[in-house]
PDB file of C-alpha atoms in Angstrom:
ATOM      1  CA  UNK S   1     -70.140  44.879  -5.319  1.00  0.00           C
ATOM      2  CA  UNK S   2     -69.137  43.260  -8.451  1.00  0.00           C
ATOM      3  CA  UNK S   3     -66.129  45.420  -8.985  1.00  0.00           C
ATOM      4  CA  UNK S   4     -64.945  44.675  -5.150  1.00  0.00           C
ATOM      5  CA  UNK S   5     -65.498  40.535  -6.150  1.00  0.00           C
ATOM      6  CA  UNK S   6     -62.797  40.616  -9.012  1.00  0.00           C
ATOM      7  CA  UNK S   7     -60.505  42.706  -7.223  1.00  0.00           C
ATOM      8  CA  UNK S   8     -60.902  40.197  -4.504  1.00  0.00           C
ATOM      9  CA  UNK S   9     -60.281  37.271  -6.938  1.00  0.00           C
ATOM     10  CA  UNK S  10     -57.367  39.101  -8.268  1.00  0.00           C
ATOM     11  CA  UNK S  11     -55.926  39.369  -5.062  1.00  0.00           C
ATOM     12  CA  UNK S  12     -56.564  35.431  -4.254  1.00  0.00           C
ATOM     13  CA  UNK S  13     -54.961  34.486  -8.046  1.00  0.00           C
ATOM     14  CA  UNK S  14     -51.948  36.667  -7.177  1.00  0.00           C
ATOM     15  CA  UNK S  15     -51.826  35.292  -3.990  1.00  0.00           C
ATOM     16  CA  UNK S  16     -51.946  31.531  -5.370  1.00  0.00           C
ATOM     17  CA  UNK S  17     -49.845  32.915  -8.265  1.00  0.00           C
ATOM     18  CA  UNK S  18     -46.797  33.600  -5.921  1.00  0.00           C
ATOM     19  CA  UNK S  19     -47.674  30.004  -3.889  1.00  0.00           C
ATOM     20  CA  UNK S  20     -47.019  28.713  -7.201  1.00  0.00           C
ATOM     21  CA  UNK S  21     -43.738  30.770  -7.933  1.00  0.00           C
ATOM     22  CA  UNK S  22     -42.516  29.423  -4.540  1.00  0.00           C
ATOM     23  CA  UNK S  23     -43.118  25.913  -4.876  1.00  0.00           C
ATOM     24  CA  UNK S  24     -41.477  26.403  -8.645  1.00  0.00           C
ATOM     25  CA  UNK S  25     -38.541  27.833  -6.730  1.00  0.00           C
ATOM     26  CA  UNK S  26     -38.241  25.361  -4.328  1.00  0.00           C
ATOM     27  CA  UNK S  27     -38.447  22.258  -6.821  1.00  0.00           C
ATOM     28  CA  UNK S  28     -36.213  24.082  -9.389  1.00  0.00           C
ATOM     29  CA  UNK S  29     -33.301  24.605  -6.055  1.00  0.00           C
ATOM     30  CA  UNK S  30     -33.856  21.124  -4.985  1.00  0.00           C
ATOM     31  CA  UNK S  31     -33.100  19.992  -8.688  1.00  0.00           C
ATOM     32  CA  UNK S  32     -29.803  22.029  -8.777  1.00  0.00           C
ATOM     33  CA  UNK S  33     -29.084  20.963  -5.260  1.00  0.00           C
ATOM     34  CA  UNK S  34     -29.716  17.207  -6.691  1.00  0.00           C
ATOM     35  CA  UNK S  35     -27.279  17.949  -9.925  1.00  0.00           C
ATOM     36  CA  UNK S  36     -24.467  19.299  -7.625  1.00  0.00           C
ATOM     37  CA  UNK S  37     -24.764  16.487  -5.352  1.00  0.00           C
ATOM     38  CA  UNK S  38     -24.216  14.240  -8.770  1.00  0.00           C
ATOM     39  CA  UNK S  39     -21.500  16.127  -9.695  1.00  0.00           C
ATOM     40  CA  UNK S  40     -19.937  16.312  -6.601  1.00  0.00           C
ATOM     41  CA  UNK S  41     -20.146  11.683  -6.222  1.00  0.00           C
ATOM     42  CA  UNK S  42     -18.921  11.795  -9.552  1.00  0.00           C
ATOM     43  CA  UNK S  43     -16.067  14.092  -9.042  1.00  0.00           C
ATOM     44  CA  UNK S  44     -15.704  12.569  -5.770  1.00  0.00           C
ATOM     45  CA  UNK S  45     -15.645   9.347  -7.352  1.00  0.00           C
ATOM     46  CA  UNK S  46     -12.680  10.491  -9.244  1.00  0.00           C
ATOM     47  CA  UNK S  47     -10.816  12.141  -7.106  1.00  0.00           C
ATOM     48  CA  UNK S  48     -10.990   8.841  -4.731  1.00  0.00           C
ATOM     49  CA  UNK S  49      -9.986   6.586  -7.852  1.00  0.00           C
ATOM     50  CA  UNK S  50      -6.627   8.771  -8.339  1.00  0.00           C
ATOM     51  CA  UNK S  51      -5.856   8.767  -4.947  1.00  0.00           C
ATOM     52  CA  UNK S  52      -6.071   4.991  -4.573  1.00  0.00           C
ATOM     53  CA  UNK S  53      -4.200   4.784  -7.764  1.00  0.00           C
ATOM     54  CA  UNK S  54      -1.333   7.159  -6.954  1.00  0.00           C
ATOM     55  CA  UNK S  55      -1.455   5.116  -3.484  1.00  0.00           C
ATOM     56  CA  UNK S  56      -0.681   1.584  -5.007  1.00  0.00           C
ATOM     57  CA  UNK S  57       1.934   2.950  -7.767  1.00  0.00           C
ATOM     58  CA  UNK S  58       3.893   4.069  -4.641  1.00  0.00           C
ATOM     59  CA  UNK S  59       3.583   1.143  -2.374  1.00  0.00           C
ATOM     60  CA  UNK S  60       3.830  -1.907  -5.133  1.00  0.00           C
ATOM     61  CA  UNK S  61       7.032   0.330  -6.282  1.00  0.00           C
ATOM     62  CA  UNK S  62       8.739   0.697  -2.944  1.00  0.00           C
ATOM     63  CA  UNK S  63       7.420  -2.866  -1.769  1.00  0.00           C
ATOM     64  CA  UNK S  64       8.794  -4.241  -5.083  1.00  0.00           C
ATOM     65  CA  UNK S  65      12.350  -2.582  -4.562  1.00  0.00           C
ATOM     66  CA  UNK S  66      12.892  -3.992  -1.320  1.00  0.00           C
ATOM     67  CA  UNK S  67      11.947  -6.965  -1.833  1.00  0.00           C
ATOM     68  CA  UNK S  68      14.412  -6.975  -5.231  1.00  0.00           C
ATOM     69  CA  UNK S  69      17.424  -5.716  -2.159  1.00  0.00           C
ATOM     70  CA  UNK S  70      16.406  -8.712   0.010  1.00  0.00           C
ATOM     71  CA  UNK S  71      16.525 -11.493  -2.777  1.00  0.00           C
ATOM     72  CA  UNK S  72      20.423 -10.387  -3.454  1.00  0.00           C
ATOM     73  CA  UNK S  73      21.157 -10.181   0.235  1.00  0.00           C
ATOM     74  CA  UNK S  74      20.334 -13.277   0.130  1.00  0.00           C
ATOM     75  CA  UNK S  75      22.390 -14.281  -2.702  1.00  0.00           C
ATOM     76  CA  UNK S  76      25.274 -12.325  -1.611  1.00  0.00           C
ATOM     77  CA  UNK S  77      25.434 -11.433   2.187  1.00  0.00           C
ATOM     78  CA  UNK S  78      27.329  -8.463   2.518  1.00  0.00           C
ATOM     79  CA  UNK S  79      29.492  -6.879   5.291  1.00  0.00           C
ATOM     80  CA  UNK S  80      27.684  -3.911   7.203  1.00  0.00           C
ATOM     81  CA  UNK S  81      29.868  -1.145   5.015  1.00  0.00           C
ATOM     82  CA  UNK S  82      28.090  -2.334   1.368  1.00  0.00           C
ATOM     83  CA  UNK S  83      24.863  -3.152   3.629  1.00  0.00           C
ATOM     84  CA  UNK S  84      25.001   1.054   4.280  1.00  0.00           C
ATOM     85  CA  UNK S  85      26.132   1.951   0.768  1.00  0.00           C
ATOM     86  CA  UNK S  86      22.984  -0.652  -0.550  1.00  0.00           C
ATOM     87  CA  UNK S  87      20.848   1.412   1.542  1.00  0.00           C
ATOM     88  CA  UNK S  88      21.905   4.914   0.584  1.00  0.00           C
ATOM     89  CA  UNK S  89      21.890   4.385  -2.846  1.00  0.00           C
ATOM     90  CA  UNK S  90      18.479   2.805  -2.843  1.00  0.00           C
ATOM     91  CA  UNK S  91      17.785   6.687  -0.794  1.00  0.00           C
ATOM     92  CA  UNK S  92      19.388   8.130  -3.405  1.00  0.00           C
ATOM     93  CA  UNK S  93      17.374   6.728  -6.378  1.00  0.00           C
ATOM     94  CA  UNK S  94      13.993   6.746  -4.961  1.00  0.00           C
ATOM     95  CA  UNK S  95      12.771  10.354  -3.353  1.00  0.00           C
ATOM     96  CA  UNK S  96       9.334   8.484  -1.879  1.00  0.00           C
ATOM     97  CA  UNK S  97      11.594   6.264   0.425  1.00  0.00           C
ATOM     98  CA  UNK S  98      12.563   8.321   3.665  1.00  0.00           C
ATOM     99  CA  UNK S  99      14.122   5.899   5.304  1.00  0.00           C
ATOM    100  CA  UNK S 100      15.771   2.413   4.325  1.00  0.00           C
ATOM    101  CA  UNK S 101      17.518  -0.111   6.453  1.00  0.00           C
ATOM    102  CA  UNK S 102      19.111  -3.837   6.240  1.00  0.00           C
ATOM    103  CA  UNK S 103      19.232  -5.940   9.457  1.00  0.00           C
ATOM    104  CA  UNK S 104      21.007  -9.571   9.505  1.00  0.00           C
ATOM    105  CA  UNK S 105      20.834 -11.738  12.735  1.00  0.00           C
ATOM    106  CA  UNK S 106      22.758 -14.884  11.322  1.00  0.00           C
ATOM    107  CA  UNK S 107      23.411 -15.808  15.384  1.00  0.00           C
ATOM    108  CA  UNK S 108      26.019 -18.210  14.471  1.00  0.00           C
ATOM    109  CA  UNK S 109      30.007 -18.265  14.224  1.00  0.00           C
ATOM    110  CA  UNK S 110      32.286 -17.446  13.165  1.00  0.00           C
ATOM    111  CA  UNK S 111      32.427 -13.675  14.154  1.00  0.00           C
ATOM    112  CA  UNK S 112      32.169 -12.815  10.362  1.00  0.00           C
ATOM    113  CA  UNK S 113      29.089 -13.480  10.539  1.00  0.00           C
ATOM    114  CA  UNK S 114      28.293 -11.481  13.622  1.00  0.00           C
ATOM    115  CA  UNK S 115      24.855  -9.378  13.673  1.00  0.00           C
ATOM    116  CA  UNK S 116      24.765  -6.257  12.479  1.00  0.00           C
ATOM    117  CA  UNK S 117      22.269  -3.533  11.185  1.00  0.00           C
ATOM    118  CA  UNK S 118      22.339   0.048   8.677  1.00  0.00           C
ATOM    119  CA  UNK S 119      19.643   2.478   8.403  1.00  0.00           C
ATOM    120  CA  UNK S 120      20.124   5.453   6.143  1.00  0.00           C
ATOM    121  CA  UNK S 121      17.554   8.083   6.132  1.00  0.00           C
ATOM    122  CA  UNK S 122      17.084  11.981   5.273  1.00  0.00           C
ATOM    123  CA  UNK S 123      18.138  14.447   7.101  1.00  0.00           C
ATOM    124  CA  UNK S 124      18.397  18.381   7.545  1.00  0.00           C
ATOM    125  CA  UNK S 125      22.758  17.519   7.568  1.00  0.00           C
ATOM    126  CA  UNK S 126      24.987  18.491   5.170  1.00  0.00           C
ATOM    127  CA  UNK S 127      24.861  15.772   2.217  1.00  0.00           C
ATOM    128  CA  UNK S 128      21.240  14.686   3.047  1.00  0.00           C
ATOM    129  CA  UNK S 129      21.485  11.449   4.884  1.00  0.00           C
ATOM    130  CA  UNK S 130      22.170  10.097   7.983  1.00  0.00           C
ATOM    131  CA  UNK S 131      23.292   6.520   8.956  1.00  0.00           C
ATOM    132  CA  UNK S 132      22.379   4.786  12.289  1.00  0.00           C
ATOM    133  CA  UNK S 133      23.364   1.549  13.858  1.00  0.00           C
ATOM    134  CA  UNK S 134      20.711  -0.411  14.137  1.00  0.00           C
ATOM    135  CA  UNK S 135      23.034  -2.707  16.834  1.00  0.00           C
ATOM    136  CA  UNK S 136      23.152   0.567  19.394  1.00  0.00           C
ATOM    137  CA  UNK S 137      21.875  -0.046  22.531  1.00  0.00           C
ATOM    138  CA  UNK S 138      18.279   2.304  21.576  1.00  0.00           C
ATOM    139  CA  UNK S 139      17.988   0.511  18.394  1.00  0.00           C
ATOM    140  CA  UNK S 140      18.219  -3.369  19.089  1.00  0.00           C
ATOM    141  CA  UNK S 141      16.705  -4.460  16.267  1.00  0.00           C
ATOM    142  CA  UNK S 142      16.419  -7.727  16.680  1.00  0.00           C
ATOM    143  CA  UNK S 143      13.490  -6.755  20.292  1.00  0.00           C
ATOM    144  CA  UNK S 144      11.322  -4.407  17.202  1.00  0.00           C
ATOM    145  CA  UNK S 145       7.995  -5.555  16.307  1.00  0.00           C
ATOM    146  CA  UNK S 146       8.768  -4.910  12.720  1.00  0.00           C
ATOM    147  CA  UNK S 147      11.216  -7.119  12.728  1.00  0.00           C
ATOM    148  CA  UNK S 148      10.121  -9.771  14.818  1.00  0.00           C
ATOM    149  CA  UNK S 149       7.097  -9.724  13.288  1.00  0.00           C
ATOM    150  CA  UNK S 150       8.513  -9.991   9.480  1.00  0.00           C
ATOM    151  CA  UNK S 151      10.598 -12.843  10.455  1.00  0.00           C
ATOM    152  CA  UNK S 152       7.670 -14.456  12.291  1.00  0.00           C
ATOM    153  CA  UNK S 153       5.565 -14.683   9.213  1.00  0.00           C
ATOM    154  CA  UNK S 154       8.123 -15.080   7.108  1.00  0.00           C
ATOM    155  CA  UNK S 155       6.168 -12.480   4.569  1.00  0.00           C
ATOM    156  CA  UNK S 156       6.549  -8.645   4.330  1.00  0.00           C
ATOM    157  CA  UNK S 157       4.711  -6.587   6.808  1.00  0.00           C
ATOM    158  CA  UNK S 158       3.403  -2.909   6.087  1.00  0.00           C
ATOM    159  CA  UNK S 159       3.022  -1.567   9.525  1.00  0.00           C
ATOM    160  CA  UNK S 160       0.060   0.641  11.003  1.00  0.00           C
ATOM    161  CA  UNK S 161       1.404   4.553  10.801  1.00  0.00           C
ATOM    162  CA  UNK S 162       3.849   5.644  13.280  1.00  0.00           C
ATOM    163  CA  UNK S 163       5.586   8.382  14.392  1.00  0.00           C
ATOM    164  CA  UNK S 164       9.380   7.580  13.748  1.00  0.00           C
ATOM    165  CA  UNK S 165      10.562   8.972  16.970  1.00  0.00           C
ATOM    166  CA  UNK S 166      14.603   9.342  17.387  1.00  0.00           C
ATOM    167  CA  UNK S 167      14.767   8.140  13.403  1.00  0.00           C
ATOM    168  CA  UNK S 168      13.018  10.295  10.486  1.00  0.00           C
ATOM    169  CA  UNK S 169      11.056  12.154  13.582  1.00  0.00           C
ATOM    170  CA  UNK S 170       8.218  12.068  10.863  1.00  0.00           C
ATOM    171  CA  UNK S 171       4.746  10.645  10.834  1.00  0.00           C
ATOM    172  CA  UNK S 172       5.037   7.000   8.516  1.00  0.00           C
ATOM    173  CA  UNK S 173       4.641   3.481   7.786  1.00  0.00           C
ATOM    174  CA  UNK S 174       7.238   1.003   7.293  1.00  0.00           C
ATOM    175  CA  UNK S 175       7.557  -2.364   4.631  1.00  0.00           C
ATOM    176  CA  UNK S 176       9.481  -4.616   6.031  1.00  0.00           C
ATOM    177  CA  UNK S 177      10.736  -7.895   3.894  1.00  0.00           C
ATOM    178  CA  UNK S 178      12.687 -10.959   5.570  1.00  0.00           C
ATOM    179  CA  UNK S 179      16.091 -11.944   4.231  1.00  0.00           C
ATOM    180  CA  UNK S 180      15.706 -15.860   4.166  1.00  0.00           C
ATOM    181  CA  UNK S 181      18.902 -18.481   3.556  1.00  0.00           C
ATOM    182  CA  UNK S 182      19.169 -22.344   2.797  1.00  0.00           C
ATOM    183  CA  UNK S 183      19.333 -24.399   5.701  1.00  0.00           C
ATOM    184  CA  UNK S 184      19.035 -27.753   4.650  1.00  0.00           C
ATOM    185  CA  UNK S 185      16.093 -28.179   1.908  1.00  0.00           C
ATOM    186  CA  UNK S 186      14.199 -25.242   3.630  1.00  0.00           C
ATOM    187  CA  UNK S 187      14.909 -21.553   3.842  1.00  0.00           C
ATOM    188  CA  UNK S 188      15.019 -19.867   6.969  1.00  0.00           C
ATOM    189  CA  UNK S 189      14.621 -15.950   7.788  1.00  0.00           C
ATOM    190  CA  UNK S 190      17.490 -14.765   9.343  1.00  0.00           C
ATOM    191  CA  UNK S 191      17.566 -11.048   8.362  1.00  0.00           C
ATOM    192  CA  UNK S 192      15.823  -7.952   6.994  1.00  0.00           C
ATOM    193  CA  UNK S 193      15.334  -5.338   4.802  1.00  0.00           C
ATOM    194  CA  UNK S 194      12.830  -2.238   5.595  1.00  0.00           C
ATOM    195  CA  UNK S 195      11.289   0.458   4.028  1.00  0.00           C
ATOM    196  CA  UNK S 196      10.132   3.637   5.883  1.00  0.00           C
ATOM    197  CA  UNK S 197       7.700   5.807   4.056  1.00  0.00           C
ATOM    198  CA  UNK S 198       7.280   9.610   5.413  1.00  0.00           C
ATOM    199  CA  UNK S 199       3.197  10.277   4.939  1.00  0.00           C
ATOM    200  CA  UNK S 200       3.881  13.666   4.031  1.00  0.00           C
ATOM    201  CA  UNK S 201       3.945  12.713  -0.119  1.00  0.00           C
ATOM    202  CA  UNK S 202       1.000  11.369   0.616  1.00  0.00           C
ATOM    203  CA  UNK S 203      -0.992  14.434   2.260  1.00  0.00           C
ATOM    204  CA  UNK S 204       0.222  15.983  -0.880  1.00  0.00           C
ATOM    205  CA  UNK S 205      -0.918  13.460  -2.833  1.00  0.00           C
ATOM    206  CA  UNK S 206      -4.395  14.085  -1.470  1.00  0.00           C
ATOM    207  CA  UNK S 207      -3.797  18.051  -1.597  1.00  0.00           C
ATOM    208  CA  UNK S 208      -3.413  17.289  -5.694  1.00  0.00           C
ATOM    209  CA  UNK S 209      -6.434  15.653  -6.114  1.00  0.00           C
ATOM    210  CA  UNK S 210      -8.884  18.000  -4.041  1.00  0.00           C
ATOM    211  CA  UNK S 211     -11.485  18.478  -6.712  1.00  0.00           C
ATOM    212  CA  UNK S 212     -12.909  21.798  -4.979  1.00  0.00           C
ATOM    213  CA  UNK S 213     -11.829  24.435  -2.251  1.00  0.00           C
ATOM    214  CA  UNK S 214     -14.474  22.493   0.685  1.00  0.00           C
ATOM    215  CA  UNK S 215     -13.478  19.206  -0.550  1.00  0.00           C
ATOM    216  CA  UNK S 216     -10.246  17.180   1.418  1.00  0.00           C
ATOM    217  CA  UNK S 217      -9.173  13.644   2.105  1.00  0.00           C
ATOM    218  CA  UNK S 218      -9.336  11.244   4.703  1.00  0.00           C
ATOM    219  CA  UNK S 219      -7.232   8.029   4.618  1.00  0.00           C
ATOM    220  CA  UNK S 220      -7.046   5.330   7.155  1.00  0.00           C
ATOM    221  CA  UNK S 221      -5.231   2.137   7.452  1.00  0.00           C
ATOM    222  CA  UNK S 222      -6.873  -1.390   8.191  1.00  0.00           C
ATOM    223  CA  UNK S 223      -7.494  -0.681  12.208  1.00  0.00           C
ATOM    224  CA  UNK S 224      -8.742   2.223  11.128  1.00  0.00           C
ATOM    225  CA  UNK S 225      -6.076   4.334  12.612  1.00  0.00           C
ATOM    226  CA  UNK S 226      -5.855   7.761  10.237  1.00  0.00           C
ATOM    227  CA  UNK S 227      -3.171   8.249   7.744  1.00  0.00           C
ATOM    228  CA  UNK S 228      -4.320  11.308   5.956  1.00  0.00           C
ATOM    229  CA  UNK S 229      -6.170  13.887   7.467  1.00  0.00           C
ATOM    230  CA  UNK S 230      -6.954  17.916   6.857  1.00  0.00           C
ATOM    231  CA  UNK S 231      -6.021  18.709  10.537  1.00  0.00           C
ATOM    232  CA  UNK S 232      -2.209  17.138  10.707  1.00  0.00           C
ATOM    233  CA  UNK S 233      -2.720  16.570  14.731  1.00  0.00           C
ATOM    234  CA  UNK S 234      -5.133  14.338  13.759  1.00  0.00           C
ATOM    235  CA  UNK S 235      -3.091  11.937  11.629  1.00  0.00           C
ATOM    236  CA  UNK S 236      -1.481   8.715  13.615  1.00  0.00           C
ATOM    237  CA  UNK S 237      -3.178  10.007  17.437  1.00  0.00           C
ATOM    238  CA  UNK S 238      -6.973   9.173  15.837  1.00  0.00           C
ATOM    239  CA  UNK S 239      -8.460   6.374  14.820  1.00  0.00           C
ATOM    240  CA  UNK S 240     -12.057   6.616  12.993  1.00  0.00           C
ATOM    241  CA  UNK S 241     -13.890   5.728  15.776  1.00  0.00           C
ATOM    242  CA  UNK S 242     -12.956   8.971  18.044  1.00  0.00           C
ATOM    243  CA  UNK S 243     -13.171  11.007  14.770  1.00  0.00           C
ATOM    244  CA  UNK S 244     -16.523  10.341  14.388  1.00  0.00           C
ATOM    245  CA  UNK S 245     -17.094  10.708  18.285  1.00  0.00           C
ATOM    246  CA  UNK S 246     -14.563  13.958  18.345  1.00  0.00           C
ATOM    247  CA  UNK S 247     -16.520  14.942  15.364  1.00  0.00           C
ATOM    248  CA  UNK S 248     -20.262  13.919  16.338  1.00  0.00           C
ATOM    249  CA  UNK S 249     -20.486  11.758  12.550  1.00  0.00           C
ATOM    250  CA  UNK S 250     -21.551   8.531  13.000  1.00  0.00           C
ATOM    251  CA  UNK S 251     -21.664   8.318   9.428  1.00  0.00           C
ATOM    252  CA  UNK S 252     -17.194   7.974   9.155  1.00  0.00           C
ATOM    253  CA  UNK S 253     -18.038   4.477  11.335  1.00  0.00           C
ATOM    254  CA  UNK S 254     -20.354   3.084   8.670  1.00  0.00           C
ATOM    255  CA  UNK S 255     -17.986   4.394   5.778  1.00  0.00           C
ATOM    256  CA  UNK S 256     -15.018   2.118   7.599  1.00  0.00           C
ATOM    257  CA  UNK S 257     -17.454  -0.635   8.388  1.00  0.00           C
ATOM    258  CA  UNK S 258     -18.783  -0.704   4.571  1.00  0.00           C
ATOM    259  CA  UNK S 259     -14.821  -0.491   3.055  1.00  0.00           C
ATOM    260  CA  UNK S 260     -14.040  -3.852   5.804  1.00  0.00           C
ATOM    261  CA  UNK S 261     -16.809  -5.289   4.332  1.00  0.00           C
ATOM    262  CA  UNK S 262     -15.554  -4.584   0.389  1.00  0.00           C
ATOM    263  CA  UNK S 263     -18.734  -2.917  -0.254  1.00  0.00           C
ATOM    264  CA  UNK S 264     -18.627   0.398  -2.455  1.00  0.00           C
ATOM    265  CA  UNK S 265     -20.414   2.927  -2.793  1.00  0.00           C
ATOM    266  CA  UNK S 266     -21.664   6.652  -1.061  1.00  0.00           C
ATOM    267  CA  UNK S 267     -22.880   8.269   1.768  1.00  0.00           C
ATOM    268  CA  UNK S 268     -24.119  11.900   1.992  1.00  0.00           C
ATOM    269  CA  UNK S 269     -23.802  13.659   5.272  1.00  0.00           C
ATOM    270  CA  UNK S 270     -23.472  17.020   6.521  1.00  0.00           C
ATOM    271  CA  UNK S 271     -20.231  18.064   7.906  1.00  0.00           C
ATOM    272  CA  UNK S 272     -18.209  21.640   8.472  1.00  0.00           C
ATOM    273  CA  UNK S 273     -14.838  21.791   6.844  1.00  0.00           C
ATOM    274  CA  UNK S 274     -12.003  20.991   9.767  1.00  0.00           C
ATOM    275  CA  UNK S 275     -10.056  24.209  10.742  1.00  0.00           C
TER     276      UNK S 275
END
């Protein structure tokens, strides 16, 4: 009997031996899970903090230049031949700018100082660039929200993403900065110049600073209408809203809810890589 007892504790020890072994498994895979999970905020962290920062460098920079070609139309209001070479040059120079345009609306005599509108952007055509009235009859500037709007405020206006339809036929956003002259002791806004982004540098931008092979980017502008996205159908046709519906992850609605509030911070959720 005795020798049947040990064998039978044996057996219970082992038993409680491997119990052991699993729990010891399962608390030493929960601690590398935890460590990855650090390492992947942190890098995520990073990666974000790049983004934002590669973001900015381009806007301030192509906000800044425009604004620099509106202050001298102002000081020097050209005729609609310099207005064009103005804006190919500035296309010429600055490879992040797809598109640039100067509108004036002066809507006074004499006829010198008749309306008139250039807007230079790239092209598949030999030399690069293509010019386009911005007077013809499907342009009329002076009807477009972006410039309306500009002049309204009398402050430059980045617009929600777009696609440019019949212009850069590209998926972008658009700076716009009024043109303002003296009229009296006040200043008045009386033209335009605009800025027209392609969002394509910035998927790329996002592509560079993928930190691992499941990781990608989502960016989204203030009505939460999305700039950046892995699945390119996505990008200006989806807000974050009917991602997270299209998507079933409530979670993207509390990201864009935290960012409008200015908080910071995570949130860990699962989610399958879009294909």
């Amino acid at each position: 009997l005795a020798p049947w007892i040990i064998c039978g504790l044996a057996a219970v020890l082992a038993a409680l031996s491997g119990v052991a072994l699993l729990v010891r498994t399962e608390i030493e895979r929960r601690a590398v899970e935890g460590l990855l999970l650090d390492q992947a905020e942190l890098e995520a962290a990073q990666a974000t903090t790049a983004m934002v920062d590669g973001l900015n460098a381009v806007i301030f920079s192509v906000e800044r230049l425009t604004h620099f070609v509106a202050r001298d139309v102002e000081g020097d209001i050209p005729t609609s031949a310099i207005a064009e070479r103005t804006a190919r040059n500035v296309m010429v120079d600055n490879p992040n700018i797809y598109g640039f345009g100067i509108a004036l609306d002066p809507a006074s005599p004499p006829p010198a100082n008749a309306r008139f509108g250039v807007y230079v952007h790239r092209s598949n055509v030999p030399g690069g660039l293509v010019t386009r009235d911005l007077t013809a009859e499907d342009q009329t500037f002076w009807t477009r929200d972006w410039y309306r709007e500009a002049l309204a405020k009398g402050l430059p206006v980045w617009s929600e993403p777009f696609f440019d339809r019949g212009g850069t036929d590209r998926n972008a956003v658009r700076v716009t900065i009024p043109i303002f002259r003296p009229v009296g002791d006040e200043r008045e806004p009386f033209g335009a110049a605009t800025a027209v982004i392609d969002l394509d540098w910035l998927r790329r931008l996002a592509n560079v600073n993928e930190f691992a092979d499941t990781s990608f980017t989502i960016v989204f502008s203030r009505s939460g209408r999305l700039i950046v996205h892995p699945k390119s159908s996505y990008v200006t046709a989806e807000t974050v809203e009917t991602l997270a519906e299209k998507t079933n992850t409530p979670e993207l609605v509390a990201i864009r809810q935290s960012i409008l509030a200015r908080r910071q911070g995570s949130l860990s959720y699962n989610e399958s890589f879009p294909t």
